[in-house]
Amino acid sequence: RMLRGVMSKRSIETKTQAKSSKRKTESVIPRVIIEQLKEKEDPDRAKKSANYLKSDQFFYGLLTADRRKIYKDAFKTHPVGSFTEFNETVNTLWRGKSREEMLCAIDACADHWKRYDEDEMMPLLESLVRTAPHWDCLDGLASTVSRLTKDSHQRKTHEAMFVRWKTDDNFWVRRASILAHLFHGDKTNTTLLSETICDLAHEKEFFVRKAIGWVLRQYARTDPDWVRSFVAENDHLSPLSKKEALK
């Protein structure tokens, strides 16, 4: 009986410690952000934002500068430590009811990705890319992916992921396969970039065509002659892609 009592006590202590540990990983940041978003809610601007993006999602209607200040203040006041806590914070924001919460999650990834191992960050970023509802969410994530992968020692692994993205059923993911090259500069894999663009050039989707022009225009800052030659040699590029590339 005494042994059973000791074991029962230890079991209770273990469960208590587990609950305590779980509470430590549950960031207060999402709650703090939501409280601040509610205080600055602007229904008229929210309606305009939803209409502009053709979205049924809830918007608080904040200006970008106001939203970013709320996000930065929350992370400064309540510093996030481990990746476990960061991951939980980002995913809680991403699953929130408002677009602003999702955008705060994107801001967090953009500002904090260097703090964590890429083996942890990339799965998180890919999960967000695959569930991004529109360009206003996708583009920020793709930009972070591009910055993270530029100097990565796992570049080949990441590029294999880009190849998978370009054939995805979701056109936002296909757009990401292009924008993932956006900030690679002089380390751009022009062979893969060329293949990706040529494989997607036939698409009628505006946001895919726009992305092709954008990534070419960005790379022109590094090698304008390569971009001019590429556009000249690929007549199958859409007029929109060509126009954006040669701006």
PDB file of C-alpha atoms in Angstrom:
ATOM      1  CA  ARG A   1       0.000   0.000   0.000  1.00  0.00           C
ATOM      2  CA  MET A   2       2.790   2.383   0.893  1.00  0.00           C
ATOM      3  CA  LEU A   3       4.561   1.646  -2.430  1.00  0.00           C
ATOM      4  CA  ARG A   4       1.326   2.168  -4.325  1.00  0.00           C
ATOM      5  CA  GLY A   5       0.842   5.465  -2.521  1.00  0.00           C
ATOM      6  CA  VAL A   6       4.359   6.633  -3.375  1.00  0.00           C
ATOM      7  CA  MET A   7       3.881   5.688  -7.042  1.00  0.00           C
ATOM      8  CA  SER A   8       0.529   7.489  -7.131  1.00  0.00           C
ATOM      9  CA  LYS A   9       2.125  10.606  -5.658  1.00  0.00           C
ATOM     10  CA  ARG A  10       4.944  10.481  -8.211  1.00  0.00           C
ATOM     11  CA  SER A  11       2.412  10.069 -11.006  1.00  0.00           C
ATOM     12  CA  ILE A  12       0.546  13.162  -9.850  1.00  0.00           C
ATOM     13  CA  GLU A  13       3.796  15.115  -9.604  1.00  0.00           C
ATOM     14  CA  THR A  14       4.798  14.033 -13.122  1.00  0.00           C
ATOM     15  CA  LYS A  15       1.446  15.131 -14.561  1.00  0.00           C
ATOM     16  CA  THR A  16       1.674  18.435 -12.715  1.00  0.00           C
ATOM     17  CA  GLN A  17       5.181  19.040 -14.076  1.00  0.00           C
ATOM     18  CA  ALA A  18       3.993  18.181 -17.592  1.00  0.00           C
ATOM     19  CA  LYS A  19       1.143  20.667 -17.344  1.00  0.00           C
ATOM     20  CA  SER A  20       3.518  23.278 -15.965  1.00  0.00           C
ATOM     21  CA  SER A  21       5.950  22.637 -18.823  1.00  0.00           C
ATOM     22  CA  LYS A  22       3.144  22.962 -21.358  1.00  0.00           C
ATOM     23  CA  ARG A  23       2.067  26.273 -19.863  1.00  0.00           C
ATOM     24  CA  LYS A  24       5.604  27.582 -20.247  1.00  0.00           C
ATOM     25  CA  THR A  25       5.522  26.906 -24.011  1.00  0.00           C
ATOM     26  CA  GLU A  26       2.141  28.579 -24.437  1.00  0.00           C
ATOM     27  CA  SER A  27       3.033  32.139 -25.336  1.00  0.00           C
ATOM     28  CA  VAL A  28       0.873  35.021 -24.177  1.00  0.00           C
ATOM     29  CA  ILE A  29       1.797  36.930 -27.327  1.00  0.00           C
ATOM     30  CA  PRO A  30      -1.265  35.973 -29.415  1.00  0.00           C
ATOM     31  CA  ARG A  31      -3.626  37.093 -26.639  1.00  0.00           C
ATOM     32  CA  VAL A  32      -1.755  40.390 -26.195  1.00  0.00           C
ATOM     33  CA  ILE A  33      -1.800  41.034 -29.943  1.00  0.00           C
ATOM     34  CA  ILE A  34      -5.517  40.305 -30.242  1.00  0.00           C
ATOM     35  CA  GLU A  35      -6.319  42.675 -27.382  1.00  0.00           C
ATOM     36  CA  GLN A  36      -4.379  45.459 -29.113  1.00  0.00           C
ATOM     37  CA  LEU A  37      -5.938  44.724 -32.501  1.00  0.00           C
ATOM     38  CA  LYS A  38      -9.407  45.009 -30.993  1.00  0.00           C
ATOM     39  CA  GLU A  39      -8.561  48.413 -29.520  1.00  0.00           C
ATOM     40  CA  LYS A  40      -7.583  49.786 -32.937  1.00  0.00           C
ATOM     41  CA  GLU A  41     -10.289  48.066 -34.960  1.00  0.00           C
ATOM     42  CA  ASP A  42     -11.589  50.075 -37.938  1.00  0.00           C
ATOM     43  CA  PRO A  43     -14.692  48.403 -39.465  1.00  0.00           C
ATOM     44  CA  ASP A  44     -14.753  50.645 -42.541  1.00  0.00           C
ATOM     45  CA  ARG A  45     -11.138  49.951 -43.455  1.00  0.00           C
ATOM     46  CA  ALA A  46     -11.657  46.279 -42.622  1.00  0.00           C
ATOM     47  CA  LYS A  47     -14.483  46.048 -45.147  1.00  0.00           C
ATOM     48  CA  LYS A  48     -12.365  47.722 -47.832  1.00  0.00           C
ATOM     49  CA  SER A  49      -9.466  45.351 -47.180  1.00  0.00           C
ATOM     50  CA  ALA A  50     -11.700  42.289 -47.392  1.00  0.00           C
ATOM     51  CA  ASN A  51     -13.251  43.530 -50.641  1.00  0.00           C
ATOM     52  CA  TYR A  52      -9.861  44.363 -52.155  1.00  0.00           C
ATOM     53  CA  LEU A  53      -8.541  40.863 -51.438  1.00  0.00           C
ATOM     54  CA  LYS A  54     -11.912  39.249 -52.235  1.00  0.00           C
ATOM     55  CA  SER A  55     -11.746  37.497 -48.890  1.00  0.00           C
ATOM     56  CA  ASP A  56     -14.388  36.258 -46.465  1.00  0.00           C
ATOM     57  CA  GLN A  57     -11.882  36.294 -43.621  1.00  0.00           C
ATOM     58  CA  PHE A  58     -12.344  38.672 -40.698  1.00  0.00           C
ATOM     59  CA  PHE A  59     -10.253  41.860 -40.757  1.00  0.00           C
ATOM     60  CA  TYR A  60      -9.672  44.355 -37.947  1.00  0.00           C
ATOM     61  CA  GLY A  61      -8.839  47.006 -40.517  1.00  0.00           C
ATOM     62  CA  LEU A  62      -5.508  48.247 -39.166  1.00  0.00           C
ATOM     63  CA  LEU A  63      -2.908  50.154 -41.119  1.00  0.00           C
ATOM     64  CA  THR A  64       0.243  48.135 -41.751  1.00  0.00           C
ATOM     65  CA  ALA A  65       2.356  50.410 -39.547  1.00  0.00           C
ATOM     66  CA  ASP A  66      -0.070  50.053 -36.627  1.00  0.00           C
ATOM     67  CA  ARG A  67      -0.225  46.281 -36.951  1.00  0.00           C
ATOM     68  CA  ARG A  68       3.550  45.948 -37.067  1.00  0.00           C
ATOM     69  CA  LYS A  69       3.952  48.145 -34.007  1.00  0.00           C
ATOM     70  CA  ILE A  70       1.544  45.920 -32.081  1.00  0.00           C
ATOM     71  CA  TYR A  71       3.452  42.819 -33.166  1.00  0.00           C
ATOM     72  CA  LYS A  72       6.881  44.261 -32.334  1.00  0.00           C
ATOM     73  CA  ASP A  73       5.766  45.561 -28.939  1.00  0.00           C
ATOM     74  CA  ALA A  74       4.283  42.167 -28.038  1.00  0.00           C
ATOM     75  CA  PHE A  75       7.450  40.272 -28.942  1.00  0.00           C
ATOM     76  CA  LYS A  76       9.614  42.826 -27.148  1.00  0.00           C
ATOM     77  CA  THR A  77       7.555  42.744 -23.966  1.00  0.00           C
ATOM     78  CA  HIS A  78       7.203  38.950 -23.986  1.00  0.00           C
ATOM     79  CA  PRO A  79      10.442  37.543 -25.477  1.00  0.00           C
ATOM     80  CA  VAL A  80      10.177  34.121 -27.090  1.00  0.00           C
ATOM     81  CA  GLY A  81      12.913  31.658 -26.234  1.00  0.00           C
ATOM     82  CA  SER A  82      12.881  28.127 -27.618  1.00  0.00           C
ATOM     83  CA  PHE A  83      11.781  27.155 -31.102  1.00  0.00           C
ATOM     84  CA  THR A  84       8.978  25.139 -29.518  1.00  0.00           C
ATOM     85  CA  GLU A  85       7.529  28.332 -28.073  1.00  0.00           C
ATOM     86  CA  PHE A  86       8.157  30.262 -31.284  1.00  0.00           C
ATOM     87  CA  ASN A  87       6.477  27.577 -33.371  1.00  0.00           C
ATOM     88  CA  GLU A  88       3.468  27.505 -31.062  1.00  0.00           C
ATOM     89  CA  THR A  89       3.203  31.306 -31.124  1.00  0.00           C
ATOM     90  CA  VAL A  90       3.378  31.509 -34.912  1.00  0.00           C
ATOM     91  CA  ASN A  91       0.878  28.705 -35.466  1.00  0.00           C
ATOM     92  CA  THR A  92      -1.565  30.142 -32.920  1.00  0.00           C
ATOM     93  CA  LEU A  93      -1.465  33.482 -34.741  1.00  0.00           C
ATOM     94  CA  TRP A  94      -1.755  31.767 -38.123  1.00  0.00           C
ATOM     95  CA  ARG A  95      -4.863  29.897 -36.991  1.00  0.00           C
ATOM     96  CA  GLY A  96      -6.441  33.062 -35.598  1.00  0.00           C
ATOM     97  CA  LYS A  97      -9.693  34.383 -37.000  1.00  0.00           C
ATOM     98  CA  SER A  98      -8.262  37.611 -38.434  1.00  0.00           C
ATOM     99  CA  ARG A  99      -5.988  38.381 -41.359  1.00  0.00           C
ATOM    100  CA  GLU A 100      -3.950  40.654 -39.100  1.00  0.00           C
ATOM    101  CA  GLU A 101      -3.050  37.734 -36.846  1.00  0.00           C
ATOM    102  CA  MET A 102      -1.781  35.807 -39.874  1.00  0.00           C
ATOM    103  CA  LEU A 103       0.264  38.800 -40.970  1.00  0.00           C
ATOM    104  CA  CYS A 104       1.798  39.038 -37.504  1.00  0.00           C
ATOM    105  CA  ALA A 105       2.832  35.397 -37.837  1.00  0.00           C
ATOM    106  CA  ILE A 106       4.509  36.234 -41.145  1.00  0.00           C
ATOM    107  CA  ASP A 107       6.284  39.218 -39.588  1.00  0.00           C
ATOM    108  CA  ALA A 108       7.550  36.984 -36.786  1.00  0.00           C
ATOM    109  CA  CYS A 109       9.060  34.520 -39.256  1.00  0.00           C
ATOM    110  CA  ALA A 110      10.659  37.333 -41.251  1.00  0.00           C
ATOM    111  CA  ASP A 111      12.242  38.877 -38.151  1.00  0.00           C
ATOM    112  CA  HIS A 112      13.276  35.775 -36.209  1.00  0.00           C
ATOM    113  CA  TRP A 113      14.248  33.036 -38.668  1.00  0.00           C
ATOM    114  CA  LYS A 114      17.976  33.594 -38.082  1.00  0.00           C
ATOM    115  CA  ARG A 115      17.588  32.668 -34.406  1.00  0.00           C
ATOM    116  CA  TYR A 116      16.602  29.087 -35.125  1.00  0.00           C
ATOM    117  CA  ASP A 117      17.980  26.082 -36.960  1.00  0.00           C
ATOM    118  CA  GLU A 118      16.814  25.878 -40.567  1.00  0.00           C
ATOM    119  CA  ASP A 119      15.848  22.231 -39.994  1.00  0.00           C
ATOM    120  CA  GLU A 120      13.189  23.636 -37.672  1.00  0.00           C
ATOM    121  CA  MET A 121      12.280  26.785 -39.600  1.00  0.00           C
ATOM    122  CA  MET A 122      11.830  25.313 -43.068  1.00  0.00           C
ATOM    123  CA  PRO A 123       9.052  22.845 -42.140  1.00  0.00           C
ATOM    124  CA  LEU A 124       7.248  25.695 -40.395  1.00  0.00           C
ATOM    125  CA  LEU A 125       7.629  28.014 -43.379  1.00  0.00           C
ATOM    126  CA  GLU A 126       6.522  25.353 -45.842  1.00  0.00           C
ATOM    127  CA  SER A 127       3.408  24.593 -43.801  1.00  0.00           C
ATOM    128  CA  LEU A 128       2.501  28.287 -43.900  1.00  0.00           C
ATOM    129  CA  VAL A 129       3.254  28.592 -47.612  1.00  0.00           C
ATOM    130  CA  ARG A 130       0.939  25.686 -48.326  1.00  0.00           C
ATOM    131  CA  THR A 131      -1.928  27.294 -46.421  1.00  0.00           C
ATOM    132  CA  ALA A 132      -1.437  30.942 -47.431  1.00  0.00           C
ATOM    133  CA  PRO A 133      -4.782  32.339 -48.612  1.00  0.00           C
ATOM    134  CA  HIS A 134      -3.582  35.158 -50.899  1.00  0.00           C
ATOM    135  CA  TRP A 135      -0.578  37.107 -52.175  1.00  0.00           C
ATOM    136  CA  ASP A 136      -0.504  39.391 -49.117  1.00  0.00           C
ATOM    137  CA  CYS A 137       0.379  36.337 -47.011  1.00  0.00           C
ATOM    138  CA  LEU A 138       2.253  34.218 -49.533  1.00  0.00           C
ATOM    139  CA  ASP A 139       4.737  36.847 -50.697  1.00  0.00           C
ATOM    140  CA  GLY A 140       6.105  37.620 -47.248  1.00  0.00           C
ATOM    141  CA  LEU A 141       6.603  33.939 -46.539  1.00  0.00           C
ATOM    142  CA  ALA A 142       8.279  33.291 -49.899  1.00  0.00           C
ATOM    143  CA  SER A 143      10.594  36.226 -49.280  1.00  0.00           C
ATOM    144  CA  THR A 144      11.670  34.731 -45.953  1.00  0.00           C
ATOM    145  CA  VAL A 145      12.199  31.349 -47.617  1.00  0.00           C
ATOM    146  CA  SER A 146      14.399  33.045 -50.205  1.00  0.00           C
ATOM    147  CA  ARG A 147      16.516  34.830 -47.609  1.00  0.00           C
ATOM    148  CA  LEU A 148      16.890  31.705 -45.489  1.00  0.00           C
ATOM    149  CA  THR A 149      17.928  29.472 -48.392  1.00  0.00           C
ATOM    150  CA  LYS A 150      20.378  31.871 -50.076  1.00  0.00           C
ATOM    151  CA  ASP A 151      23.399  30.845 -47.989  1.00  0.00           C
ATOM    152  CA  SER A 152      22.056  27.553 -46.724  1.00  0.00           C
ATOM    153  CA  HIS A 153      24.361  24.548 -46.449  1.00  0.00           C
ATOM    154  CA  GLN A 154      21.289  22.493 -47.415  1.00  0.00           C
ATOM    155  CA  ARG A 155      20.637  24.384 -50.630  1.00  0.00           C
ATOM    156  CA  LYS A 156      20.170  21.237 -52.748  1.00  0.00           C
ATOM    157  CA  THR A 157      17.546  19.919 -50.340  1.00  0.00           C
ATOM    158  CA  HIS A 158      15.674  23.197 -50.434  1.00  0.00           C
ATOM    159  CA  GLU A 159      15.887  23.419 -54.216  1.00  0.00           C
ATOM    160  CA  ALA A 160      14.356  19.945 -54.441  1.00  0.00           C
ATOM    161  CA  MET A 161      11.463  21.363 -52.438  1.00  0.00           C
ATOM    162  CA  PHE A 162      11.153  24.269 -54.905  1.00  0.00           C
ATOM    163  CA  VAL A 163      10.912  21.732 -57.731  1.00  0.00           C
ATOM    164  CA  ARG A 164       8.024  20.011 -55.925  1.00  0.00           C
ATOM    165  CA  TRP A 165       6.331  23.344 -55.379  1.00  0.00           C
ATOM    166  CA  LYS A 166       6.249  24.236 -59.062  1.00  0.00           C
ATOM    167  CA  THR A 167       3.967  21.265 -59.835  1.00  0.00           C
ATOM    168  CA  ASP A 168       1.651  21.731 -56.863  1.00  0.00           C
ATOM    169  CA  ASP A 169      -2.102  21.920 -57.445  1.00  0.00           C
ATOM    170  CA  ASN A 170      -2.231  25.158 -55.431  1.00  0.00           C
ATOM    171  CA  PHE A 171      -1.185  28.073 -57.647  1.00  0.00           C
ATOM    172  CA  TRP A 172      -0.012  30.050 -54.598  1.00  0.00           C
ATOM    173  CA  VAL A 173       2.521  27.297 -53.934  1.00  0.00           C
ATOM    174  CA  ARG A 174       3.555  27.429 -57.594  1.00  0.00           C
ATOM    175  CA  ARG A 175       4.009  31.189 -57.224  1.00  0.00           C
ATOM    176  CA  ALA A 176       6.221  30.460 -54.202  1.00  0.00           C
ATOM    177  CA  SER A 177       8.426  28.177 -56.319  1.00  0.00           C
ATOM    178  CA  ILE A 178       9.296  31.271 -58.375  1.00  0.00           C
ATOM    179  CA  LEU A 179       9.585  33.803 -55.566  1.00  0.00           C
ATOM    180  CA  ALA A 180      11.839  31.476 -53.583  1.00  0.00           C
ATOM    181  CA  HIS A 181      14.659  32.716 -55.882  1.00  0.00           C
ATOM    182  CA  LEU A 182      13.852  36.377 -55.279  1.00  0.00           C
ATOM    183  CA  PHE A 183      16.732  37.328 -52.990  1.00  0.00           C
ATOM    184  CA  HIS A 184      19.416  34.841 -54.060  1.00  0.00           C
ATOM    185  CA  GLY A 185      21.286  37.543 -55.974  1.00  0.00           C
ATOM    186  CA  ASP A 186      24.687  36.383 -57.210  1.00  0.00           C
ATOM    187  CA  LYS A 187      23.990  32.938 -55.756  1.00  0.00           C
ATOM    188  CA  THR A 188      20.939  32.409 -57.937  1.00  0.00           C
ATOM    189  CA  ASN A 189      20.730  28.975 -59.520  1.00  0.00           C
ATOM    190  CA  THR A 190      19.905  30.297 -62.991  1.00  0.00           C
ATOM    191  CA  THR A 191      19.460  26.782 -64.367  1.00  0.00           C
ATOM    192  CA  LEU A 192      16.706  26.004 -61.876  1.00  0.00           C
ATOM    193  CA  LEU A 193      15.224  29.481 -62.208  1.00  0.00           C
ATOM    194  CA  SER A 194      15.079  29.108 -66.010  1.00  0.00           C
ATOM    195  CA  GLU A 195      13.480  25.675 -65.766  1.00  0.00           C
ATOM    196  CA  THR A 196      10.909  26.879 -63.256  1.00  0.00           C
ATOM    197  CA  ILE A 197       9.930  29.888 -65.333  1.00  0.00           C
ATOM    198  CA  CYS A 198       9.722  27.900 -68.572  1.00  0.00           C
ATOM    199  CA  ASP A 199       7.630  25.188 -66.903  1.00  0.00           C
ATOM    200  CA  LEU A 200       5.169  27.774 -65.590  1.00  0.00           C
ATOM    201  CA  ALA A 201       5.221  30.303 -68.436  1.00  0.00           C
ATOM    202  CA  HIS A 202       2.168  28.726 -70.073  1.00  0.00           C
ATOM    203  CA  GLU A 203      -0.041  29.434 -67.071  1.00  0.00           C
ATOM    204  CA  LYS A 204      -2.911  31.868 -67.448  1.00  0.00           C
ATOM    205  CA  GLU A 205      -2.962  32.669 -63.735  1.00  0.00           C
ATOM    206  CA  PHE A 206      -2.170  36.376 -63.259  1.00  0.00           C
ATOM    207  CA  PHE A 207      -0.245  35.900 -60.007  1.00  0.00           C
ATOM    208  CA  VAL A 208       2.052  33.284 -61.542  1.00  0.00           C
ATOM    209  CA  ARG A 209       2.790  35.464 -64.564  1.00  0.00           C
ATOM    210  CA  LYS A 210       3.367  38.471 -62.333  1.00  0.00           C
ATOM    211  CA  ALA A 211       5.794  36.480 -60.155  1.00  0.00           C
ATOM    212  CA  ILE A 212       7.840  35.488 -63.211  1.00  0.00           C
ATOM    213  CA  GLY A 213       8.292  39.128 -64.172  1.00  0.00           C
ATOM    214  CA  TRP A 214       9.059  40.133 -60.592  1.00  0.00           C
ATOM    215  CA  VAL A 215      11.789  37.543 -60.026  1.00  0.00           C
ATOM    216  CA  LEU A 216      13.417  38.386 -63.378  1.00  0.00           C
ATOM    217  CA  ARG A 217      13.350  42.109 -62.610  1.00  0.00           C
ATOM    218  CA  GLN A 218      14.922  41.436 -59.225  1.00  0.00           C
ATOM    219  CA  TYR A 219      17.666  39.280 -60.731  1.00  0.00           C
ATOM    220  CA  ALA A 220      18.349  42.002 -63.297  1.00  0.00           C
ATOM    221  CA  ARG A 221      19.873  43.978 -60.421  1.00  0.00           C
ATOM    222  CA  THR A 222      22.579  41.300 -60.334  1.00  0.00           C
ATOM    223  CA  ASP A 223      22.869  40.341 -64.017  1.00  0.00           C
ATOM    224  CA  PRO A 224      20.824  42.573 -66.370  1.00  0.00           C
ATOM    225  CA  ASP A 225      22.381  41.058 -69.501  1.00  0.00           C
ATOM    226  CA  TRP A 226      21.275  37.562 -68.477  1.00  0.00           C
ATOM    227  CA  VAL A 227      17.700  38.761 -67.935  1.00  0.00           C
ATOM    228  CA  ARG A 228      17.529  40.648 -71.254  1.00  0.00           C
ATOM    229  CA  SER A 229      18.848  37.602 -73.107  1.00  0.00           C
ATOM    230  CA  PHE A 230      16.475  35.253 -71.298  1.00  0.00           C
ATOM    231  CA  VAL A 231      13.439  37.368 -72.155  1.00  0.00           C
ATOM    232  CA  ALA A 232      14.546  37.744 -75.783  1.00  0.00           C
ATOM    233  CA  GLU A 233      15.105  34.016 -76.193  1.00  0.00           C
ATOM    234  CA  ASN A 234      11.814  32.923 -74.628  1.00  0.00           C
ATOM    235  CA  ASP A 235       8.932  34.075 -76.788  1.00  0.00           C
ATOM    236  CA  HIS A 236       6.508  31.927 -74.802  1.00  0.00           C
ATOM    237  CA  LEU A 237       6.695  34.332 -71.851  1.00  0.00           C
ATOM    238  CA  SER A 238       3.463  36.252 -71.405  1.00  0.00           C
ATOM    239  CA  PRO A 239       3.384  39.972 -72.260  1.00  0.00           C
ATOM    240  CA  LEU A 240       2.813  40.674 -68.542  1.00  0.00           C
ATOM    241  CA  SER A 241       5.902  38.684 -67.514  1.00  0.00           C
ATOM    242  CA  LYS A 242       8.043  40.416 -70.139  1.00  0.00           C
ATOM    243  CA  LYS A 243       6.783  43.849 -69.174  1.00  0.00           C
ATOM    244  CA  GLU A 244       7.443  43.270 -65.478  1.00  0.00           C
ATOM    245  CA  ALA A 245      10.884  41.781 -66.157  1.00  0.00           C
ATOM    246  CA  LEU A 246      12.112  44.688 -68.252  1.00  0.00           C
ATOM    247  CA  LYS A 247      10.783  47.571 -66.151  1.00  0.00           C
TER     248      LYS A 247
END
